[in-house]
Coordinates of C-alpha atoms and ligand atoms in Angstrom, one line a residue:
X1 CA -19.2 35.0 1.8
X2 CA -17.1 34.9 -0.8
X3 CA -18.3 32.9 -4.2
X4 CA -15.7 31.6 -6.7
X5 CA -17.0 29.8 -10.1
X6 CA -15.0 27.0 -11.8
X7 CA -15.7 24.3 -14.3
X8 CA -14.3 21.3 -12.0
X9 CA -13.4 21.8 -8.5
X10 CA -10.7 19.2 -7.0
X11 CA -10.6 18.5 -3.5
X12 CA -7.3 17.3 -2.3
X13 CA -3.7 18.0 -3.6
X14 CA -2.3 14.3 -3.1
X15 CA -1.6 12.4 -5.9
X16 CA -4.7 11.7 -7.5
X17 CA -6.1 15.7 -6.7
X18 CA -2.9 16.7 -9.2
X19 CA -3.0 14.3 -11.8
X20 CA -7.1 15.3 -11.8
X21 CA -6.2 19.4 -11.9
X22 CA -3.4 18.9 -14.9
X23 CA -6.2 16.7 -16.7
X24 CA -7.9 19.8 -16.5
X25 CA -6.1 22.2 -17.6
X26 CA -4.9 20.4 -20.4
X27 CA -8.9 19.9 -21.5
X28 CA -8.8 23.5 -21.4
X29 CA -11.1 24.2 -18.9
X30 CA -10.4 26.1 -15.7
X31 CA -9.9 24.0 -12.4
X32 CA -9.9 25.2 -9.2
X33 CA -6.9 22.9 -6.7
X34 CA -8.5 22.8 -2.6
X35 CA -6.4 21.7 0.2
X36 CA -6.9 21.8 3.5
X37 CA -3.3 20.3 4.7
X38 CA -0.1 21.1 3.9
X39 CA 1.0 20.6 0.3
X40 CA 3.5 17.7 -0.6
X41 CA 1.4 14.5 -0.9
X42 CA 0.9 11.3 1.4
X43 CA 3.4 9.5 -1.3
X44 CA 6.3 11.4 -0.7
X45 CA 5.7 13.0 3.0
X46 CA 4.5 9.8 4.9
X47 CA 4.0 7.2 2.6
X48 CA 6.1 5.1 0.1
X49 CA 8.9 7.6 0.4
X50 CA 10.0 7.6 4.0
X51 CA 9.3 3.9 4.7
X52 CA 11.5 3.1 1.6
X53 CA 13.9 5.3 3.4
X54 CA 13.6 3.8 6.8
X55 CA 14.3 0.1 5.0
X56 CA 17.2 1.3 2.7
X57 CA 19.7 1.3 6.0
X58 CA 17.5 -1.7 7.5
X59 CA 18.2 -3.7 4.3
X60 CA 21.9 -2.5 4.6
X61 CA 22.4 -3.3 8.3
X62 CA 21.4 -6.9 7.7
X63 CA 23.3 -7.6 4.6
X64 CA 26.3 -6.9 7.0
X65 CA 25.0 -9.7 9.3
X66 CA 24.5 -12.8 6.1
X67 CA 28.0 -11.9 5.5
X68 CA 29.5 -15.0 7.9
X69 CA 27.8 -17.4 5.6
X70 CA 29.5 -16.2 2.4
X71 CA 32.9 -17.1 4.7
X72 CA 33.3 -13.0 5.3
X73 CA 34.0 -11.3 8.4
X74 CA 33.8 -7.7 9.6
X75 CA 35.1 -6.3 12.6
X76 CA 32.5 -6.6 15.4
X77 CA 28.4 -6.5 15.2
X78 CA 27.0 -3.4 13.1
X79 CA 26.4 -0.4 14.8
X80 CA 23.0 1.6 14.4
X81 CA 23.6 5.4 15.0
X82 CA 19.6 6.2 14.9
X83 CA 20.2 10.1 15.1
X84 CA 22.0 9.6 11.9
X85 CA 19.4 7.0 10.4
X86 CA 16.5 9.6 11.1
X87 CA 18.3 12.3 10.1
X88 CA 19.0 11.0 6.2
X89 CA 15.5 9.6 6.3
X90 CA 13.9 13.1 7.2
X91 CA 16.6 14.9 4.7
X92 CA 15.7 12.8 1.9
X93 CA 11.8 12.5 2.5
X94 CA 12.6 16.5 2.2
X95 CA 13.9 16.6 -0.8
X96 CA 11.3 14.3 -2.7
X97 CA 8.6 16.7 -0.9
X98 CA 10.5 19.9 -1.8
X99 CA 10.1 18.5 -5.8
X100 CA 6.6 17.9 -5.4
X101 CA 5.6 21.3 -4.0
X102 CA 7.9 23.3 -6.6
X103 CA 5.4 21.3 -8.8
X104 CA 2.5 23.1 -7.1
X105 CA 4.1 26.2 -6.9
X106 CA 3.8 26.4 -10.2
X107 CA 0.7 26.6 -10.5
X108 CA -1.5 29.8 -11.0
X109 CA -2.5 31.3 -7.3
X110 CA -5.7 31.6 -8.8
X111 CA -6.4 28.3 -9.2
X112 CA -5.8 27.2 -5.3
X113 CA -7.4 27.4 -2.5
X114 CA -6.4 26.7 1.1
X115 CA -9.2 25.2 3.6
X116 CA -11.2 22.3 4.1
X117 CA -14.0 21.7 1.8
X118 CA -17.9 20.1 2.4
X119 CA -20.5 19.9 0.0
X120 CA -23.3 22.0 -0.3
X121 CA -25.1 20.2 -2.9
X122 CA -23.4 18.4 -6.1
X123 CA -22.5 21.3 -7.5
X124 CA -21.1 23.7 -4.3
X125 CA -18.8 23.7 -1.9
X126 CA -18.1 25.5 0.9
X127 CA -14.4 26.0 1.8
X128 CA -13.9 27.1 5.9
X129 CA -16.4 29.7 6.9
X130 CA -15.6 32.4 3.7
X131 CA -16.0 31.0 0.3
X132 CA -18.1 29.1 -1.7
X133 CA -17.2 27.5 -4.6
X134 CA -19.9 26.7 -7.7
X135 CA -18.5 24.2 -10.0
X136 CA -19.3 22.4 -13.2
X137 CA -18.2 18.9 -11.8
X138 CA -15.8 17.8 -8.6
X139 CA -13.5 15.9 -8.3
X140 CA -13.0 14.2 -5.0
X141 CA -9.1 13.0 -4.1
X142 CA -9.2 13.1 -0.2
X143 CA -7.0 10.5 0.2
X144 CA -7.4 8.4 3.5
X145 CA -5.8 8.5 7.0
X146 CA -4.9 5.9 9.5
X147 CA -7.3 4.0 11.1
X148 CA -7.2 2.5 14.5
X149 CA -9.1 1.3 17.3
X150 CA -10.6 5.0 19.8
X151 CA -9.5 3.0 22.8
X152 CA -6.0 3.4 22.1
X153 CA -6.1 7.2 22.0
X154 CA -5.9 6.8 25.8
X155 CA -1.7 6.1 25.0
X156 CA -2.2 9.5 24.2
X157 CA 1.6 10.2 22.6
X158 CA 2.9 6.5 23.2
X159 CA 0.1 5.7 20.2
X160 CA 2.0 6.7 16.7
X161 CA 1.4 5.8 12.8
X162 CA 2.6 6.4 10.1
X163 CA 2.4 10.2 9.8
X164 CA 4.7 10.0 13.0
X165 CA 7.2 7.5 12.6
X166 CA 9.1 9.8 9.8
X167 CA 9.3 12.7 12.3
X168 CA 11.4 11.0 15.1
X169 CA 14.9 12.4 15.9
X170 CA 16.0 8.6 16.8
X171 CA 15.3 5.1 17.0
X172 CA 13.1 4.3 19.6
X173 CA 14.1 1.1 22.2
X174 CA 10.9 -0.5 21.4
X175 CA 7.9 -0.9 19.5
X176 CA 4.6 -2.7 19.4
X177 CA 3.7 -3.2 16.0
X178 CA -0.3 -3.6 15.6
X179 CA -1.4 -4.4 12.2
X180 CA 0.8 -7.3 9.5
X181 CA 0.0 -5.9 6.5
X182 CA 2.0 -3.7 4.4
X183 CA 2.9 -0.9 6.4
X184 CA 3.1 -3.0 9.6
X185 CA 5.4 -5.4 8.2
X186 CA 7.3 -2.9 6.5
X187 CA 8.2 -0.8 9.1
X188 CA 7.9 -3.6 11.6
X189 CA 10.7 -5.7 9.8
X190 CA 12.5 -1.9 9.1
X191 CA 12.7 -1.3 12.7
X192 CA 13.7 -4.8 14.2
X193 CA 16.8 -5.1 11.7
X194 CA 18.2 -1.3 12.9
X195 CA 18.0 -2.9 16.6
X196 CA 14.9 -1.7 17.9
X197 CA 12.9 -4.5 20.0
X198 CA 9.9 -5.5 18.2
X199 CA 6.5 -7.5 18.4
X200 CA 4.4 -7.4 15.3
X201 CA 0.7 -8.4 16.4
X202 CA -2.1 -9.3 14.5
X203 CA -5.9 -10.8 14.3
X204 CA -7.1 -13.9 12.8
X205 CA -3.8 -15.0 11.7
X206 CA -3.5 -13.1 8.5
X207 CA -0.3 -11.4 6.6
X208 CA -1.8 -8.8 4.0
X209 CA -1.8 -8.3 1.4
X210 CA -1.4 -12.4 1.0
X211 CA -4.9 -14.2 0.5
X212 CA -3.2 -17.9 -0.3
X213 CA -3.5 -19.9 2.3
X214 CA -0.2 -21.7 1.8
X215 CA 1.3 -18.3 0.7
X216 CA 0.1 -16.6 3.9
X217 CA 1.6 -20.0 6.2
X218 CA 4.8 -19.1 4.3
X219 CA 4.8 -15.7 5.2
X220 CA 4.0 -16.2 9.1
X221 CA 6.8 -18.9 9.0
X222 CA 9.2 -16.7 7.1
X223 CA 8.9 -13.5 8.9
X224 CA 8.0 -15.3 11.8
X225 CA 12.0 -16.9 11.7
X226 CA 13.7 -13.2 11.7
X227 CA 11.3 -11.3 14.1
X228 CA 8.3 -11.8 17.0
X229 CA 5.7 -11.8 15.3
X230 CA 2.2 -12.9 16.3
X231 CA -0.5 -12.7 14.0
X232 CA -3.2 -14.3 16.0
X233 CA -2.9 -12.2 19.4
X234 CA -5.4 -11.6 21.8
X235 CA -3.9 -8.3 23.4
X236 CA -4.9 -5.7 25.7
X237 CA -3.1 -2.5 25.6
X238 CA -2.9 0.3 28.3
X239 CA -0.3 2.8 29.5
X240 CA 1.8 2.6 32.2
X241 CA 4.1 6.0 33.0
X242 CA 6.0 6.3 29.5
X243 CA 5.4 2.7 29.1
X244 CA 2.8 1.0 26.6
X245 CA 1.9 -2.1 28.4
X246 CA 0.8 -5.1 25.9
X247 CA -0.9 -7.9 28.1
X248 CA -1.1 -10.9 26.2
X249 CA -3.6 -13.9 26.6
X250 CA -3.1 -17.7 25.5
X251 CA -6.5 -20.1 25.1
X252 CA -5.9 -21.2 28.7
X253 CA -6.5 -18.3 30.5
X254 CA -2.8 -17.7 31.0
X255 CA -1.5 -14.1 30.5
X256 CA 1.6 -12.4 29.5
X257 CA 2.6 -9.0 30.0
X258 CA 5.5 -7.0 27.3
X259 CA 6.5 -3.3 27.8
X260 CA 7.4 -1.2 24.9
X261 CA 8.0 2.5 24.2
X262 CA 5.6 2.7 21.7
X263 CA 2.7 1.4 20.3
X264 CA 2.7 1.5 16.4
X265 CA -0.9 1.4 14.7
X266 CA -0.7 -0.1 11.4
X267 CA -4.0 -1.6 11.3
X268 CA -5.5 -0.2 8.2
X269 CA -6.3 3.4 6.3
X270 CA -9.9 5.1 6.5
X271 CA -11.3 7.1 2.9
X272 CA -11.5 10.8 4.0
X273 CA -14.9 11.0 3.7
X274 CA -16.0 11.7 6.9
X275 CA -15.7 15.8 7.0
X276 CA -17.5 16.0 3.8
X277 CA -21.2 15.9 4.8
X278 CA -21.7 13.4 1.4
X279 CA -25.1 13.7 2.8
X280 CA -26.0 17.1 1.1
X281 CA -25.0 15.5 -1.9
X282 CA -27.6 13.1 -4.4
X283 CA -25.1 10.5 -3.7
X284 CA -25.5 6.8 -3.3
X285 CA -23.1 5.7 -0.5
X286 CA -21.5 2.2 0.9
X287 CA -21.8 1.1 4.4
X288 CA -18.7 2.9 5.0
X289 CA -19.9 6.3 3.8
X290 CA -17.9 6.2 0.6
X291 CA -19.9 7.5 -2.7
X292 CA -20.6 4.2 -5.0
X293 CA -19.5 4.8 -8.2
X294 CA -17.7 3.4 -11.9
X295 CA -14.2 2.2 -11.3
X296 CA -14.1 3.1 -15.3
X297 CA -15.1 6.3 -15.5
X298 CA -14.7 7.1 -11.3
X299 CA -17.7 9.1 -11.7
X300 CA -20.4 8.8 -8.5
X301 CA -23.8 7.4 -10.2
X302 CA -25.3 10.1 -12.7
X303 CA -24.1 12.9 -10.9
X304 CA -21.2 15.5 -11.7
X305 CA -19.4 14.3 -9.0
X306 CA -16.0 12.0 -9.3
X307 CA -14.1 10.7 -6.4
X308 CA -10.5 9.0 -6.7
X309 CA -7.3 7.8 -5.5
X310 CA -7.6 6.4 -1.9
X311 CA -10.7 8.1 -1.0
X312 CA -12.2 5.2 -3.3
X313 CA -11.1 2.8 -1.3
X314 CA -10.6 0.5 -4.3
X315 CA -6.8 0.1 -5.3
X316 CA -5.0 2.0 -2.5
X317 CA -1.7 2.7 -4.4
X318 CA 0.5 5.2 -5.8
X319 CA 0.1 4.0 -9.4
X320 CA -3.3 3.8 -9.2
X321 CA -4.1 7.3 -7.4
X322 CA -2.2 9.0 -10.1
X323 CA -4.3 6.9 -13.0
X324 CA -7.6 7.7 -11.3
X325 CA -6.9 11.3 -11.0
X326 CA -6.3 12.0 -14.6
X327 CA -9.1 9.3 -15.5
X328 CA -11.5 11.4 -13.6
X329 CA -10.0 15.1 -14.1
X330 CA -10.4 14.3 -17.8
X331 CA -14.1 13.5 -17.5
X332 CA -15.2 16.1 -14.9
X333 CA -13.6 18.3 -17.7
X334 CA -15.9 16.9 -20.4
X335 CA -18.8 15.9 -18.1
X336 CA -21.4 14.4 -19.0
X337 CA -19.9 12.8 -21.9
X338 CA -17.3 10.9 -20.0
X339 CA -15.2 8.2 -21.5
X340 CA -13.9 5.0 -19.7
X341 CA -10.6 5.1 -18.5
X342 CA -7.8 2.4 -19.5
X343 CA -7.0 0.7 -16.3
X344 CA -4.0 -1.3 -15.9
X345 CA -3.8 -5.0 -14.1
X346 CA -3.0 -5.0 -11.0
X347 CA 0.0 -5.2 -9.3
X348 CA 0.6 -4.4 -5.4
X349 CA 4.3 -5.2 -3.9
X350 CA 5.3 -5.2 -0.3
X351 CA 8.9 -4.1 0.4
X352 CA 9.5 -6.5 3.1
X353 CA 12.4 -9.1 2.9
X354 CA 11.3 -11.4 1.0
X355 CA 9.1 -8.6 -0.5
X356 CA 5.0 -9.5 -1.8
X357 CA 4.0 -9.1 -5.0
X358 CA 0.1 -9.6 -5.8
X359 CA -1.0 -9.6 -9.2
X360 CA -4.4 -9.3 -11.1
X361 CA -5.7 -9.3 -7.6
X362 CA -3.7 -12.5 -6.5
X363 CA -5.7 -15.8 -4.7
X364 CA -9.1 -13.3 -3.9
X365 CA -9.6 -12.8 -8.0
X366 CA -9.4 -16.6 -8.3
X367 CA -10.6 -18.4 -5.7
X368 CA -14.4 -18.4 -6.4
X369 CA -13.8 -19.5 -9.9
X370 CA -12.2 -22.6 -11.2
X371 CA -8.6 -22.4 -11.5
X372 CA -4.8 -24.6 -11.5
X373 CA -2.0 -23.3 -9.5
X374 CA 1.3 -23.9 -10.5
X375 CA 4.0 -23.7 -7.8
X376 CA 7.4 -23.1 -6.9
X377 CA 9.1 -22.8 -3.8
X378 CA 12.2 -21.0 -4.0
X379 CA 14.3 -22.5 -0.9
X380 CA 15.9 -25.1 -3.8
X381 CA 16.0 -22.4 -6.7
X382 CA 19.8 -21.7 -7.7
X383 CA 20.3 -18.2 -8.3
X384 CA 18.4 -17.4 -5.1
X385 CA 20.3 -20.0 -3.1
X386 CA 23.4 -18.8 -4.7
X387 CA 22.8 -15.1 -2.9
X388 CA 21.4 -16.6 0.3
X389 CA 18.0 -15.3 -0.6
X390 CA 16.0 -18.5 -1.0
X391 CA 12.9 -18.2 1.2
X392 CA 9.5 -17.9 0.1
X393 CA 7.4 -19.3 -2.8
X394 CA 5.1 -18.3 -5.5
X395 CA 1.9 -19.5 -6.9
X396 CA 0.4 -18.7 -10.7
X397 CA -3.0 -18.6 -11.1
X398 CA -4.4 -20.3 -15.1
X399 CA -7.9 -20.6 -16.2
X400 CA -8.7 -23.7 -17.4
X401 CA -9.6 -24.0 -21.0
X402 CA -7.9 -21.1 -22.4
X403 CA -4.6 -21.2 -20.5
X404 CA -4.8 -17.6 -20.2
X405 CA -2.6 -16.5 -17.1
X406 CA -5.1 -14.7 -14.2
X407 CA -2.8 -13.4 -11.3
X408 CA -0.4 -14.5 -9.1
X409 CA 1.1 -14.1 -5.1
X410 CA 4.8 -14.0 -4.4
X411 CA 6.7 -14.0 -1.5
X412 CA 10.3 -14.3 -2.5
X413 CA 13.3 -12.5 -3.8
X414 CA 12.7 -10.3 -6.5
X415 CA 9.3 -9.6 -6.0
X416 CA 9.1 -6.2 -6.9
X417 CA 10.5 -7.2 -10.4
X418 CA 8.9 -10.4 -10.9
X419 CA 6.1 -9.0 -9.9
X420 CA 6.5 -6.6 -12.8
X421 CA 7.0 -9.3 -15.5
X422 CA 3.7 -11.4 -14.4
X423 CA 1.8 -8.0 -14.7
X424 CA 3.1 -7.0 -18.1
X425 CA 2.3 -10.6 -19.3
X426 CA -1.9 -10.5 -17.1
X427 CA -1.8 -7.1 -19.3
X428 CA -1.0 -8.6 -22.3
X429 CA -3.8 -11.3 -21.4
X430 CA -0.9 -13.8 -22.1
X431 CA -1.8 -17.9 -21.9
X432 CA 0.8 -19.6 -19.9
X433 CA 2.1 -21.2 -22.7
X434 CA 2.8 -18.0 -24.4
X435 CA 4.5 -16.9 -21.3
X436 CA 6.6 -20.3 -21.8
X437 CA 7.9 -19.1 -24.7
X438 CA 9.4 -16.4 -23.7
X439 CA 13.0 -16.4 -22.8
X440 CA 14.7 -16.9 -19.4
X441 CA 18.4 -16.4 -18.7
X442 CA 20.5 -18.6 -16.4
X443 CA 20.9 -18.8 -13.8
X444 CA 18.1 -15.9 -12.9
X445 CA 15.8 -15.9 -10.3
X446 CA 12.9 -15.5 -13.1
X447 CA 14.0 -19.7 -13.4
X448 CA 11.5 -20.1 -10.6
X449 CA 9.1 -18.1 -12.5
X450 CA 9.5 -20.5 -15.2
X451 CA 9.1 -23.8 -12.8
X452 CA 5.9 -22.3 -11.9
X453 CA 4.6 -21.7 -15.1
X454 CA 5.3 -25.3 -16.3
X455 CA 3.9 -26.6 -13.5
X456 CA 0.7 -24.5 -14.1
X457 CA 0.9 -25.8 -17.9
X458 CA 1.2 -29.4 -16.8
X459 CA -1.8 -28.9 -14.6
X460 CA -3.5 -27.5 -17.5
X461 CA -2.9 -30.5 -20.1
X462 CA -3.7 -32.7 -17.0
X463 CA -6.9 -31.0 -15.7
X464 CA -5.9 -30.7 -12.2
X465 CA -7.9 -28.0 -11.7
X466 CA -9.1 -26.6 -8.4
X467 CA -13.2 -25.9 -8.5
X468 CA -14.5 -22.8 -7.3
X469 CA -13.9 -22.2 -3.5
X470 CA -12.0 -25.3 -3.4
X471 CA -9.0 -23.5 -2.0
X472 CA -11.7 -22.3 1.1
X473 CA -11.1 -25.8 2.2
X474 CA -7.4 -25.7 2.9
X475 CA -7.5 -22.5 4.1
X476 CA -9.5 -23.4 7.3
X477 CA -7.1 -26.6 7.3
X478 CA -3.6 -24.0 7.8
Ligands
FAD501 C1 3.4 4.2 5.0 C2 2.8 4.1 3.6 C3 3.6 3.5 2.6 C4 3.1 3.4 1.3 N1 3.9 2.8 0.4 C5 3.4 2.7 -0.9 C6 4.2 2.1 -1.9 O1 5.4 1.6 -1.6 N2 3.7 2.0 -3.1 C7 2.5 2.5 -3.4 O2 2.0 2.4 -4.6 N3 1.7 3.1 -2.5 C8 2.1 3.2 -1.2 N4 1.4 3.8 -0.3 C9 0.0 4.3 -0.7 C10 0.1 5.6 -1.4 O3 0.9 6.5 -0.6 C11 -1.3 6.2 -1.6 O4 -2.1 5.3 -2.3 C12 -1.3 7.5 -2.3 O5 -0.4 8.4 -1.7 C13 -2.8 8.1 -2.3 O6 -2.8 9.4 -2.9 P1 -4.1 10.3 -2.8 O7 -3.9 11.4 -3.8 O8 -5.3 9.4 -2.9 O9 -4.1 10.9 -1.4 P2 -3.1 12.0 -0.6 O10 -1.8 12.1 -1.2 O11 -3.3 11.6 0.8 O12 -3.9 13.3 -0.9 C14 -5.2 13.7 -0.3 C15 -5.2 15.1 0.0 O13 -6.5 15.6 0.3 C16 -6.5 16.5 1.3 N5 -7.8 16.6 1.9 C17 -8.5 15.6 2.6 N6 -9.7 16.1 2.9 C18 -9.8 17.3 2.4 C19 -10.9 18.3 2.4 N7 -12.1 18.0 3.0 N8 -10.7 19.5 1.8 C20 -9.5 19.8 1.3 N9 -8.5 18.9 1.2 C21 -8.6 17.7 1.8 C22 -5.4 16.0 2.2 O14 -4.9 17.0 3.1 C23 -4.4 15.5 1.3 O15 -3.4 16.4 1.0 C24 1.8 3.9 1.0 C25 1.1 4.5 2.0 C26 1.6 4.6 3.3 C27 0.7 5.3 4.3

């Protein structure tokens, strides 16, 4: 057995394990990178990447068909050549992995290690069946991995994720999409506009990352409009031949069977916790098995021990993985005087059509606390009416008293930028007044920003405020 010593030990070369290592190294102290995959990050291999790449041509494709309403005319319907779509999807995702493993190539062999690690205690790990690594501190940045229901493995190859759907040479004829939240509706919505038959199903009526009630009616009636979608089904799933059958059942005992080529599981990511044995460790953990620990400082109770990026579980995001790594590389380097991080506020966007933007964690940071809601529906808003893009609404979330601004939850056009604007101003800790006072263009789609805000301001002079849990109420009534 092989021993190596290091001062912090990363497991995990995603996003979070590099930003951890170059906090590091630029501490000065030696760090030691362990991966047990291939290198090249979820991000950019099958994450925000690809499925940016798979809508691009979607996005495309249907722009062709809202031409006829702006009085234009092409020859004949659009045609999808999905050998061609898959191929510039695969090249690209290529590229933006090639740049992120020229990163790692860069670094000193010495300080990586291939194989997958499990804890000894808090201080070792072992890595395979060969080496054992002592460390100072450790960093964990494991990431997480699709999650679905073990009854489905039965589809055997007809079952596909994520890490799958990048791979394929061509468009597939059809494809049950199981799971409305981002990825599902993502690639869901991706998929239906290059011509592929789709069904996106889901449980209790939900479209995540939404948590408004009347936000999350919008959305089922929105998306609902372009694709099938059914987000309260009660489905069976089995396979027939190269078939995945979906049998379907309404509240009267009635049942109705669809056939697709594949089923797509988008119903949630798992922490990689699970190959770690945590349980050699002093470690406090949840009920899911992941370590409890400071969303400040990402350190796991009093030990040496620092975990994040998805393997937290706590903000699943790009942005956020690569903030947590060099929060927590930087104090596994300087251990145990470690220093809270600066955290930013939060912002999650879906890239749908009308995209999602959440912000300082949207309806679920509000709802037990009281709060106004100002409004705007963007079907009568003039620049998005103008470019045919006015579905979808938004809703501002003010504390009463102060004014200040606390989140908001967008579906719209713009969202992504929007999106942007509102966290820059919850950052700032902005009132909505202040926000008022900044400037909006005409005509801009940031007017419907504004409509909101004034509406939340006139709420606030008025003291229409919602009590706490008020908005549990209309939730059960949608
Ligand atoms: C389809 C999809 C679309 C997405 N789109 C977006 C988006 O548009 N915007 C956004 O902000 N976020 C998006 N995300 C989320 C984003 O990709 C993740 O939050 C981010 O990549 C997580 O980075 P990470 O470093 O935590 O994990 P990863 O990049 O997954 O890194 C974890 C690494 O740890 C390794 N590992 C695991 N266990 C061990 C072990 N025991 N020993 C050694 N190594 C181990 C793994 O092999 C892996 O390389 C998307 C995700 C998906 C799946």
């Amino acid at each position: 057995m092989q021993q190596v010593d290091t001062d912090v030990a990363v497991i995990g070369a995603g996003t979070a394990g590099l930003a951890a290592y170059r906090a590091v190294k630029a501490r000065g102290k030696r760090a030691l990178l362990i991966e047990r995959g291939v290198y090249g990050t979820t991000c950019a291999r099958v994450g925000c990447m690809p499925s940016k790449l798979l809508i691009a041509p979607a996005e495309a494709a249907h722009a062709v068909g809202r031409l006829p309403a702006f009085g234009l005319a092409v020859d004949g319907p659009v045609r999808v050549d999905g050998r061609a779509v898959m191929a510039r999807v695969r090249r690209e995702r290529d590229r933006f992995v090639g740049f992120v493993t020229e990163g790692v190539d860069m670094i000193p062999t010495q300080d990586r290690l291939r194989g997958a690690a499990r804890f000894i205690d808090d201080r070792t790990l072992q890595i395979g069946e060969d080496v054992t690594v002592r460390a100072h501190a450790i960093v964990i940045a494991t990431g997480s991995s699709p999650a679905f229901p073990a009854m489905w493995r039965a589809l055997g190859e007809r079952v596909v994720t994520n890490d799958d759907v990048f791979e394929w040479d061509d468009l597939p004829q059809s494809v049950a999409v199981f799971g409305p939240g981002v990825i599902g509706i993502e690639l869901g919505q991706a998929l239906h506009r290059l011509g592929v038959r789709v069904c996106v199903f889901g449980r209790g009526g939900g479209v995540r990352p939404l948590a408004d009630p009347v936000l999350v009616a919008e959305a089922r009636r929105v998306f609902g409009a372009e694709f099938p979608l059914d987000t309260d089904a009660r489905a069976e799933v089995a396979r027939d031949g190269d078939d995945v059958v979906v049998t379907l059942r309404d509240g009267d005992g009635g049942t109705r069977v669809e056939r697709y080529a594949y089923l797509l599981a988008a119903t949630g990511r798992r922490p990689n916790v699970a190959g770690l044995n945590l349980e050699a460790t002093t470690l406090a953990l949840d009920a899911a098995g992941v370590p409890r620990f400071d969303r400040a400082t990402l350190r796991c109770g009093d030990s040496p021990i620092f975990i994040a990026g998805d393997a937290n579980d706590d903000a699943p995001l790009l942005h956020e993985a690569a903030d947590e790594g060099r929060i927590a590389g930087d104090n596994a380097a300087r251990a145990p005087d470690v220093r809270a991080g600066a955290r930013r506020a939060g912002l999650a966007i879906v890239f749908s059509d009308p995209q999602i933007a959440i912000v300082g964690g949207g309806f679920s940071a509000v709802r037990d606390s009281p709060h106004v809601t100002g409004q705007v529906s963007f079907e009568n808003q003039g620049r998005s009416r103008i470019m045919l893009q006015n579905r979808g609404r938004l809703h501002v979330y003010a504390a009463p008293g102060s004014g200040k601004f606390l989140g908001a939850e967008m579906l719209g056009p713009a969202a992504e930028h929007v999106g942007h604007l509102l966290a820059w101003a919850r950052q700032l800790d902005l009132t909505v007044a202040e926000m008022l006072a900044m400037p909006f263009y005409h005509p801009v789609i940031e007017e419907g920003l504004r409509t909101a805000l004034r509406d939340a301001q006139a709420k606030l002079v008025a003291g229409d405020v919602a009590p706490a849990g008020a908005a549990r109420a209309d939730m059960l009534m949608t």
